XYZ file of C-alpha atoms in Angstrom:
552
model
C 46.602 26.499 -43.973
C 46.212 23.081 -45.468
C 48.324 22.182 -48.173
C 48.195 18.880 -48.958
C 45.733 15.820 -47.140
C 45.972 12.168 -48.004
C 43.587 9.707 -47.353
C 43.662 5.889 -47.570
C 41.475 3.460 -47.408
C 38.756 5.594 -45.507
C 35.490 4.037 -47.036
C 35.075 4.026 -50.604
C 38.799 6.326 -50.452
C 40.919 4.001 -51.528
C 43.977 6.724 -51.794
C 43.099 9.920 -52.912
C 45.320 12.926 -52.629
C 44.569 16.408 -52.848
C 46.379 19.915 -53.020
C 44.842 22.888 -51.431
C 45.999 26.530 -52.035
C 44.951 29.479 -50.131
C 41.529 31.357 -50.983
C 37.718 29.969 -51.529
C 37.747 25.983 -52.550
C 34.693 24.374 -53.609
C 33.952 20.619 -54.187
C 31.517 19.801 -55.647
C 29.909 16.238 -56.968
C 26.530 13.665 -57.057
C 25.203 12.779 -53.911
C 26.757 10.167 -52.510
C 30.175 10.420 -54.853
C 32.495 10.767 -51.381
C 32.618 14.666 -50.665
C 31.240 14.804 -46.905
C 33.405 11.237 -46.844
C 36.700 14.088 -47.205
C 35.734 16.090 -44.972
C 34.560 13.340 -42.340
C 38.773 11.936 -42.693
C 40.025 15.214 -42.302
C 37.917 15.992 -39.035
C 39.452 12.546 -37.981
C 42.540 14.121 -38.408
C 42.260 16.627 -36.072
C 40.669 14.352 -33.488
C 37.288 13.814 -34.218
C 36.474 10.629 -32.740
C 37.074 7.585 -35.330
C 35.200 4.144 -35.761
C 36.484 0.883 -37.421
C 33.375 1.004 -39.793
C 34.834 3.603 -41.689
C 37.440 1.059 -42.647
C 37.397 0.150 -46.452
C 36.538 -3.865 -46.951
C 39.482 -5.931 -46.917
C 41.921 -3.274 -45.136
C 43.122 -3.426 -42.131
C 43.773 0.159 -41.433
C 43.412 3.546 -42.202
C 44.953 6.677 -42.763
C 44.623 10.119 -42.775
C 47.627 12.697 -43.701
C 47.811 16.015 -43.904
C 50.056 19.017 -44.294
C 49.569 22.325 -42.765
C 51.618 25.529 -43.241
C 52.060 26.523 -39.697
C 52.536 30.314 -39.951
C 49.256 30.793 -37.942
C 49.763 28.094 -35.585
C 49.560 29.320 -31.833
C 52.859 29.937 -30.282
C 51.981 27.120 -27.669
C 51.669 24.813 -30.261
C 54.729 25.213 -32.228
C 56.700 24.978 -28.688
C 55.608 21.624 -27.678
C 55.881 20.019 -31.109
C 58.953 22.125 -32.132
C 57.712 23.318 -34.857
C 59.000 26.774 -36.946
C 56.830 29.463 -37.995
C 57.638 29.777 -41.236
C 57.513 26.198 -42.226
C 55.356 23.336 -42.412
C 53.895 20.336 -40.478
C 53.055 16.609 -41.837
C 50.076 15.298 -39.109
C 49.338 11.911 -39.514
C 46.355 9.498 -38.043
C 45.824 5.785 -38.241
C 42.790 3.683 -37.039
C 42.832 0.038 -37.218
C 40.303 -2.991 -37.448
C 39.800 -2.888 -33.340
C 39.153 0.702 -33.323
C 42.812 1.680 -32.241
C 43.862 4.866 -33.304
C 48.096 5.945 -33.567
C 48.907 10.104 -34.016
C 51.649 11.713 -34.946
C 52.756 15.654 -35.542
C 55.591 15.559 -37.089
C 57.621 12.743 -36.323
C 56.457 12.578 -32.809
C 53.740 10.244 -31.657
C 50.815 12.920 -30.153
C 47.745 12.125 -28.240
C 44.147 12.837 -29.578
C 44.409 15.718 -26.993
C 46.977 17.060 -29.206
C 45.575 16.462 -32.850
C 41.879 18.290 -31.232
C 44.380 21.366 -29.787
C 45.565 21.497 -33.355
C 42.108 21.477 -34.868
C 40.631 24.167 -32.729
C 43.356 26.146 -33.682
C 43.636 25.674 -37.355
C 40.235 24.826 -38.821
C 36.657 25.229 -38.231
C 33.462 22.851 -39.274
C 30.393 25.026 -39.186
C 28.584 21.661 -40.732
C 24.852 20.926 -40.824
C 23.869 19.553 -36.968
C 27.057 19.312 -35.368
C 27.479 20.305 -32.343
C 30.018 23.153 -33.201
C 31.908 25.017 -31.351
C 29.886 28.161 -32.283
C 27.204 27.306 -30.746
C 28.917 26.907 -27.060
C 27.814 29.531 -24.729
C 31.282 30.307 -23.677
C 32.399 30.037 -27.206
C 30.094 32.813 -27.922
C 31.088 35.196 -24.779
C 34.762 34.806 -26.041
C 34.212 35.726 -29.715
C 31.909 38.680 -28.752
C 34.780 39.810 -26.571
C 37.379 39.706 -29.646
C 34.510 41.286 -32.082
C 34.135 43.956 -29.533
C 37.955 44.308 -28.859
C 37.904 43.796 -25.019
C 40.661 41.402 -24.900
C 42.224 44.093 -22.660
C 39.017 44.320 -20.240
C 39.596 40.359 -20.321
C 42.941 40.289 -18.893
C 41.780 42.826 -16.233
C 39.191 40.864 -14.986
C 41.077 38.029 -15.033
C 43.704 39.642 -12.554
C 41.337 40.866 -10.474
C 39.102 37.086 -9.895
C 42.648 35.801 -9.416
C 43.717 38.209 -6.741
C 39.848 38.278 -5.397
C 39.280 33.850 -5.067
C 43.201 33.938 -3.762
C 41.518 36.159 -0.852
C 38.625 34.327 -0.572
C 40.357 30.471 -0.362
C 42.630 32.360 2.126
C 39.594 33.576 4.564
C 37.706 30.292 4.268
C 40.943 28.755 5.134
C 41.262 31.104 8.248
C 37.529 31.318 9.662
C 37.502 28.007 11.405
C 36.028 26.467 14.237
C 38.962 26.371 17.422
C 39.254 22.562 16.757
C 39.548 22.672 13.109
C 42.411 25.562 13.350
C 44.187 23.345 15.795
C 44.025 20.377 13.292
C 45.047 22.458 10.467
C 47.471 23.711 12.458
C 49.053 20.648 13.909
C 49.068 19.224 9.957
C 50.690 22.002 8.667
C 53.876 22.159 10.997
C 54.343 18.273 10.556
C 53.883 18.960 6.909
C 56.538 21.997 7.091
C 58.589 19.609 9.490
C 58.864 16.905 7.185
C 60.029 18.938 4.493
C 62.466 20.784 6.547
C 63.823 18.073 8.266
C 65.139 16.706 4.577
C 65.672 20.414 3.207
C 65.773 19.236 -0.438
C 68.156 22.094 -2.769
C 67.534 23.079 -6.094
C 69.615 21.046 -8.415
C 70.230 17.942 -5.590
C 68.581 15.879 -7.814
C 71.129 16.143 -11.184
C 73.826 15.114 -8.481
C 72.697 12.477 -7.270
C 72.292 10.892 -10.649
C 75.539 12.109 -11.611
C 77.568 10.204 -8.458
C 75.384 7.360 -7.733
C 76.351 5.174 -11.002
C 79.753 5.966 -10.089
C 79.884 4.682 -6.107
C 77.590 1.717 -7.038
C 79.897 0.394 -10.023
C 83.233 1.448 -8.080
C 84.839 -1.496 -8.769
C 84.177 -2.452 -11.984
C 85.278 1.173 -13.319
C 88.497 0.684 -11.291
C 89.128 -2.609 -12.930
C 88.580 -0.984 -16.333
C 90.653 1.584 -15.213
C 93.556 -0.295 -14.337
C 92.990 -2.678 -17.147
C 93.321 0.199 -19.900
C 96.271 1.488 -18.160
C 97.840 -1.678 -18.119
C 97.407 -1.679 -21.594
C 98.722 1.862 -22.344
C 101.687 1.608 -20.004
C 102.341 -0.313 -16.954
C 102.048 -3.444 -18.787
C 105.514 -5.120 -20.583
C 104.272 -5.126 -23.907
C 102.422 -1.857 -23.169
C 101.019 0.546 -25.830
C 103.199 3.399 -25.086
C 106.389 1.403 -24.741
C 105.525 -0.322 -28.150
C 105.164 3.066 -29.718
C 108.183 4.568 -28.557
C 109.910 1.271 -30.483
C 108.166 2.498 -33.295
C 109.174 6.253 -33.110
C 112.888 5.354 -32.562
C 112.800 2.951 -35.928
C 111.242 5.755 -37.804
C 113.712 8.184 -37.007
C 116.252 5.642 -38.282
C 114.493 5.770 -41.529
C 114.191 9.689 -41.732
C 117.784 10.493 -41.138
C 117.961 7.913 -44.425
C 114.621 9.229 -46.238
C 113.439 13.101 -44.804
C 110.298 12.346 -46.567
C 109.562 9.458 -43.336
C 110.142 12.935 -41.369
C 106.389 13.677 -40.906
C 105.473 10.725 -40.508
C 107.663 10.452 -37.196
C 106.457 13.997 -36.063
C 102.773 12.286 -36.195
C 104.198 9.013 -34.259
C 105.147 11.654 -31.427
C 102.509 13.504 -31.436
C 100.470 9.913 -31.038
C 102.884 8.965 -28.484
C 102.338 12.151 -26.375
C 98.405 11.855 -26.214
C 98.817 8.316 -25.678
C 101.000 9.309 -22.332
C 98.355 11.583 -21.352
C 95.777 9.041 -21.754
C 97.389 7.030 -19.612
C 98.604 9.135 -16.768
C 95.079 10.614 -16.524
C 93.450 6.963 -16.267
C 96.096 6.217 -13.731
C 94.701 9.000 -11.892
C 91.172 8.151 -12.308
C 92.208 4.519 -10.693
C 93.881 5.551 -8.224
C 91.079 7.973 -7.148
C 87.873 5.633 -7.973
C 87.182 3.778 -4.587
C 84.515 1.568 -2.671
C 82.778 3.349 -0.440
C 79.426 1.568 1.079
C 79.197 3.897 3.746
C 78.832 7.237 0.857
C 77.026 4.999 -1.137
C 73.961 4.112 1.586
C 74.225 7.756 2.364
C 73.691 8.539 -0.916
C 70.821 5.896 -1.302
C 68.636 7.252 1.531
C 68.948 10.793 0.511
C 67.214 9.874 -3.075
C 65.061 7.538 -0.894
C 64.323 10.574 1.248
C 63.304 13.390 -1.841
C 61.630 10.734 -3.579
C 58.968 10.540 -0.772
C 58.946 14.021 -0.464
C 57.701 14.269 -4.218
C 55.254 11.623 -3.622
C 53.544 13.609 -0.921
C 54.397 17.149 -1.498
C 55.080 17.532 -5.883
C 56.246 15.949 -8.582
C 59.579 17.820 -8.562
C 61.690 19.181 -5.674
C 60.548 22.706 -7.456
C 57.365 21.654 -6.885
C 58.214 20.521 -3.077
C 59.517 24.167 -2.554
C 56.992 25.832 -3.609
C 54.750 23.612 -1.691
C 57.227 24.522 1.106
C 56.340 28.176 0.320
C 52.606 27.484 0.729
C 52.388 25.650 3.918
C 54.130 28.059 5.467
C 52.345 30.791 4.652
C 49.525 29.488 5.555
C 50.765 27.722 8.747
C 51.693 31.779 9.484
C 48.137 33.021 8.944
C 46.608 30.383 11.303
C 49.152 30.936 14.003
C 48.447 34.675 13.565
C 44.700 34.154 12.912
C 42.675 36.992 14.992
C 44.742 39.087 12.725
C 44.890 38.332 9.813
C 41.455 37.268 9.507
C 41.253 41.187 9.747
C 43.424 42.397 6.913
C 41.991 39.402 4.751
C 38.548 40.654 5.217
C 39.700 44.032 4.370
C 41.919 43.195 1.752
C 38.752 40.930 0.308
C 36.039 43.956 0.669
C 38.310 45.521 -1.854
C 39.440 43.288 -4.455
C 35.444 42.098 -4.859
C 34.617 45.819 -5.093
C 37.540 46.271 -7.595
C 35.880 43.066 -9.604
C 32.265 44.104 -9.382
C 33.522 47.806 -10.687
C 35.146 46.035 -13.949
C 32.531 43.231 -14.272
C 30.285 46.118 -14.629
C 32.298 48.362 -17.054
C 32.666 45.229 -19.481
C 28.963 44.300 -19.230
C 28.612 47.532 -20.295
C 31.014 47.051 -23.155
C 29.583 43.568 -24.267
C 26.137 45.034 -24.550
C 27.306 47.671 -26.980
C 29.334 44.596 -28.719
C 26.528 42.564 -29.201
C 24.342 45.693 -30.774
C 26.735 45.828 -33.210
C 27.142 42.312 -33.874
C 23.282 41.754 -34.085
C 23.390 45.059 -36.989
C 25.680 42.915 -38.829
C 24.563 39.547 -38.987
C 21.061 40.758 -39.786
C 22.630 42.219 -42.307
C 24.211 39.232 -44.163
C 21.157 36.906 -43.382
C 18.985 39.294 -45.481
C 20.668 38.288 -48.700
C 21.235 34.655 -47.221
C 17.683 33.932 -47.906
C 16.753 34.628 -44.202
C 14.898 38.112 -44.787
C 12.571 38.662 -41.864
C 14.597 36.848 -39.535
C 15.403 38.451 -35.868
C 18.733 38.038 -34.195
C 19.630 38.882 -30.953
C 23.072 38.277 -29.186
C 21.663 38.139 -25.081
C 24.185 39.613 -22.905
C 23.062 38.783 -19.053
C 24.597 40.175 -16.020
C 24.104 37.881 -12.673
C 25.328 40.137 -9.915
C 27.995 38.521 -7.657
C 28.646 35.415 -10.266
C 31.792 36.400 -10.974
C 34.079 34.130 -13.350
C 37.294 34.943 -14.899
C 35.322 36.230 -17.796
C 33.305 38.360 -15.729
C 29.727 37.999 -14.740
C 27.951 37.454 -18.100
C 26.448 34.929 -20.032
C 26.216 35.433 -23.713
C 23.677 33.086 -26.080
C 23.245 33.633 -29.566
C 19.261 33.867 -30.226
C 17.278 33.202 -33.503
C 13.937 33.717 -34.807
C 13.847 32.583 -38.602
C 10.360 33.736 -39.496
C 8.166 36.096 -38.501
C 5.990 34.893 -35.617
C 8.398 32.342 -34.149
C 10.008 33.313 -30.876
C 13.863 33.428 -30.170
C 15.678 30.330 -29.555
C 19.296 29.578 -28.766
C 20.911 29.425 -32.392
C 22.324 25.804 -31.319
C 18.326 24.737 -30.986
C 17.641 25.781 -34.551
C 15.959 22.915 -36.603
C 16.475 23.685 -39.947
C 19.940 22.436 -41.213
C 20.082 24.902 -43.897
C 19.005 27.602 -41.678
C 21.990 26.798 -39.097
C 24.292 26.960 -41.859
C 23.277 30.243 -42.862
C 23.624 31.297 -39.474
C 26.610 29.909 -38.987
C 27.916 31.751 -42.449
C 26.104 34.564 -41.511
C 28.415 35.052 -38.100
C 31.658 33.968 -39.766
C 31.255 36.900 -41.668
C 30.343 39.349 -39.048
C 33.157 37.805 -37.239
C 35.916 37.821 -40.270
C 37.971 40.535 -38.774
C 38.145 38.870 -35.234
C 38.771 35.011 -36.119
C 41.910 34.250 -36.789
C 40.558 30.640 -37.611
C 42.944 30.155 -40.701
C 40.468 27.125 -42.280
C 36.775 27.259 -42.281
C 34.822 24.483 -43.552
C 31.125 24.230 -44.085
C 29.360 21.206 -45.698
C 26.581 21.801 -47.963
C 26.199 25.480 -46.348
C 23.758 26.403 -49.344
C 21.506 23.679 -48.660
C 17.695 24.483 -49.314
C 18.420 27.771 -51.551
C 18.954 28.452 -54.574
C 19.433 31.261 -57.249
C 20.223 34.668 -55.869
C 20.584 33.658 -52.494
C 23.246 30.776 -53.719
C 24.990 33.796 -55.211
C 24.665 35.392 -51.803
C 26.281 32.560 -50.304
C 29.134 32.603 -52.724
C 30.322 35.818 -52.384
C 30.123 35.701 -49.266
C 32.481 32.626 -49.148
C 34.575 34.027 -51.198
C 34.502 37.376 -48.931
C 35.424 35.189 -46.094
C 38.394 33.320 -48.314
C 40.545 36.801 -48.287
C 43.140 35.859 -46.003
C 42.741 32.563 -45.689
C 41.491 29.058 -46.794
C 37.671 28.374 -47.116
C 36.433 24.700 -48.420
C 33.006 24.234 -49.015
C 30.919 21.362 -50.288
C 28.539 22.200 -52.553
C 25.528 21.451 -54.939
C 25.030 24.660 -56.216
C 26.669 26.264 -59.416
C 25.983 30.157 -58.485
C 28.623 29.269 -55.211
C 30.611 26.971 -57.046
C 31.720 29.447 -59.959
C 33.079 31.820 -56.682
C 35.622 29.656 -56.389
C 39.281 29.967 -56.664
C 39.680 26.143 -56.539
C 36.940 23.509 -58.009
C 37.426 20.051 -57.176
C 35.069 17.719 -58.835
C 34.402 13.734 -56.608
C 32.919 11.048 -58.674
C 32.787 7.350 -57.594
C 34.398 4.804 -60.558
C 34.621 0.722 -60.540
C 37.933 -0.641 -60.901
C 39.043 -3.881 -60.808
C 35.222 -4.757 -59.208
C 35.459 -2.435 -56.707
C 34.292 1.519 -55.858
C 36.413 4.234 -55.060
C 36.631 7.819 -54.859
C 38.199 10.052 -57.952
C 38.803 13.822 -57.288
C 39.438 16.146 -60.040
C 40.759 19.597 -60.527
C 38.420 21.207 -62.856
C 39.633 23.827 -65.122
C 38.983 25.893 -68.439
C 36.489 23.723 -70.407
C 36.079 20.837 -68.010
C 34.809 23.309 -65.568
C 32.538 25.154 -67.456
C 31.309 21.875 -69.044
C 30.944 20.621 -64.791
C 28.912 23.986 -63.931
C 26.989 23.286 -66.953
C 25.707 20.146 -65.650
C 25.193 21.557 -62.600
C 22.614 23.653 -63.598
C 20.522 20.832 -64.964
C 20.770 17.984 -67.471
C 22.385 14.982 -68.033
C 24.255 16.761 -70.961
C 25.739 20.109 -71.401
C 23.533 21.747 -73.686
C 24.825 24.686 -75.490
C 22.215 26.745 -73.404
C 23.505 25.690 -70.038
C 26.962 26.219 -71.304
C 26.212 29.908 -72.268
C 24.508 30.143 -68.446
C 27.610 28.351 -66.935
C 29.904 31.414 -69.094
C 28.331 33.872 -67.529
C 27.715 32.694 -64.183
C 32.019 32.382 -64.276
C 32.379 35.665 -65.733
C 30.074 37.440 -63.380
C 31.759 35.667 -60.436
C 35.358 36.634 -61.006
């Protein structure tokens, strides 16, 4: 959930700052006052692509801030930036005047990779044109599988394409020519060879680093050494020497004044670590020496894994498990006749095992997508979209197997009656995508777990019941989470939990953005407007009552 986003000096934004709270948010404003402006920094935010002409005249950079409660962050997510579940998260973008952009999550600096990660997973912009992510084919297939509930048919399949292409790269690998297998062959024991013949171990690495500094600076620690112990004790004005002058005057003074006792039981105590110190320094000298010999030795070895990881991984994990791979596959060629055999067999019946569960989930889709076409005709009625056909097209392409399975899913639309089905993404009409797009969050409520949906001018092109359609159902869709919609409309407007009204004022010669959170009469008098006039008359104010009333 977003809680708070700050924006500076993004076009006419000079600094505005805004609180969110959970539930249905509507902003609302002139055309042209900065609302789409908000939403356009906060898609920059999580990694929409940025440009230096969104950069307010005279500044030299800007900035986007915002901070999210992360309790429905992905568990991947609040690994890599260490973030907890129950807390939140301050993400932060710059852009400057050459069209540089600087990230961070947290306090760590993040890539746009990360901020785009963190948008897919936290927010949604089902806006007028863009190419959303609703509208991807495979986007589709994957939310069809969570509205149908066949996450678990998923996994399945997933398991079985793994184990089925493992079998396949395996036979391709095998069912060469006599020449090629003798290549293949000869590369794979010098490649096995080579990493025998340095047999890297688990952990060789950490050692090397840990004795290397030591052998390479061998003198200079055992001059330190012997230079500290000089000073503690072998020296004639010594440390320890000096102390023990100092412990026998103060036991001259505590036979005269037992309060100096303590004191002199502290002085020991000092004296005793300090003849610890010394002896175990001493020891340290004595066994620090040069050793060239251990040291080249020493050299070659991390000379010798470090071309290992060059041509075999970028760890020595990495080289073992490469290791691991050669050689298996260095086996299958040297036994090739076979296990060309048990492959094949092996092969026959993990693709029969796929095709059986590719089938059983087409199967399952189709009734999915019945179910899902039922209910999104049934919100695009009221929508404004009566006659309108949906159709979610499940096809099957025998032997096109994927890790999804072998279907391809495309949302279809035909608005009017008369007009054939078209991919939803192909629709013309803005308004009509949004309404769509509204239309499918809703059928799809109980399956996203998209925790911020955003739609820009979703009512666009409607008007009276229908833009009380549209309201309720944003405000259907706001149980659970955060919805922010900009709006013209009063009838979706007065649905919301949260009004924010943006206005453009002059100060000091220039234009910037104002946001204000309208309540009691300054609402009512802003839905009053809305419904017409330059003035609230005492008409529109009695319409704007009851359109709040009837919308609680």
């Amino acid at each position: 959930m977003l809680r708070r986003l700050k924006v500076v000096n993004f076009a006419v934004a000079e600094r505005v700052e805004l609180e969110f709270s959970s539930g249905f948010t509507a902003m609302t404003g002139e055309t042209g006052a900065g609302k789409s402006i908000l939403l356009e920094a906060l898609g920059f935010l999580l990694g929409s692509r940025g440009s230096s002409s969104w950069l307010r005249a005279g500044a030299d950079r800007l900035e986007v801030e915002g901070v999210f409660d992360t309790t429905d962050f992905p568990e991947e997510l609040r690994q890599r930036w260490s973030i907890g579940s129950d807390s939140t998260v301050t993400v932060r973008r710059e852009l400057d005047s050459t069209g540089k952009t600087r990230a961070e999550i947290g306090a760590t600096p993040a890539p746009v990779a990360a901020l785009t990660a963190l948008g897919a997973a936290c927010a949604a912009f089902p806006a007028q044109h863009e190419n959303q992510s609703l509208l991807r084919p495979s986007v589709q297939l994957d939310l069809l599988d969570r509205f149908g509930g066949l996450e678990d048919e998923r996994r399945a399949i997933d398991e079985a394409y793994s184990a089925w292409s493992s079998l396949k790269a395996r036979l391709e690998a095998s069912s060469m020519s006599e020449e090629e297998r003798r290549r293949r062959t000869e590369l794979l024991r010098f490649q096995v060879a080579e990493i025998d013949a340095v047999n890297p171990r688990l952990g060789e690495e950490e050692e090397l680093e840990e004795r290397l500094p030591r052998l390479k600076n061998a003198e200079r620690l055992r001059s330190f050494a012997d230079t500290a112990h000089g000073l503690l004790y072998a020296e004639e004005n010594a440390a320890l020497g000096l102390l023990q002058k100092a412990g026998r005057a103060l036991g001259e003074l505590a036979r005269i004044d037992s309060s100096m006792g303590r004191l002199r039981e502290e002085l020991d105590g000092a004296r005793l670590a300090t003849e610890s110190v010394a002896h175990a320094i001493g020891d340290y000298r004595d066994r620090v020496s040069s050793d060239p010999e251990a040291l080249d030795a020493l050299l070659s070895r991390q000379d010798a894994l470090g071309r290992l990881k060059k041509r075999h991984g970028a760890t020595i994990p990495d080289v073992l498990n490469e290791r691991r791979r050669l050689g298996g596959e260095l086996s299958d060629l040297e036994n090739a006749d076979h296990t060309i055999d048990v492959i094949r067999r092996e092969l026959d019946e993990a693709q029969r095992a796929l095709a059986v569960l590719c089938e059983q989930i087409h199967k399952s889709r189709t009734q999915a997508a019945r179910r899902l076409e039922l209910g999104v005709l049934k919100e695009l009625k009221p929508l404004g979209l009566p006659r309108a056909r949906f159709v979610c097209s499940v096809e099957m392409e025998e032997g096109a197997w994927s890790r999804c399975g072998a279907d391809s899913v495309e949302f279809q639309l035909a608005a009017n009656p008369g007009e054939s089905l078209r991919s939803v993404k192909a629709v013309a009409s803005g308004g009509e995508l949004s309404r769509v797009m509204l239309a499918l969050k809703t059928a799809f409520a109980k399956s996203d777990r998209t925790p911020l949906l955003i739609f820009d001018e979703v009512d666009s092109g409607v008007g009276g019941e229908v833009a009380r359609a549209v309201g309720e159902r944003l405000a259907s869709l706001a149980k659970g989470r955060q919805v922010l919609c900009v709006t013209h409309m009063p009838q979706v407007a007065c649905y919301a939990r949260t009004h924010l009204h943006v206005s453009k004022e002059v100060a000091a010669g220039r234009t910037r953005v104002r946001v204000e959170r309208l309540e009691g009469s300054r609402r009512l008098e802003a839905v009053a407007l809305m419904l017409g006039g330059r003035a609230a008359s005492s008409a529109g104010l009695k319409h704007a009552q009851e359109l709040l009333e009837t919308s609680t």
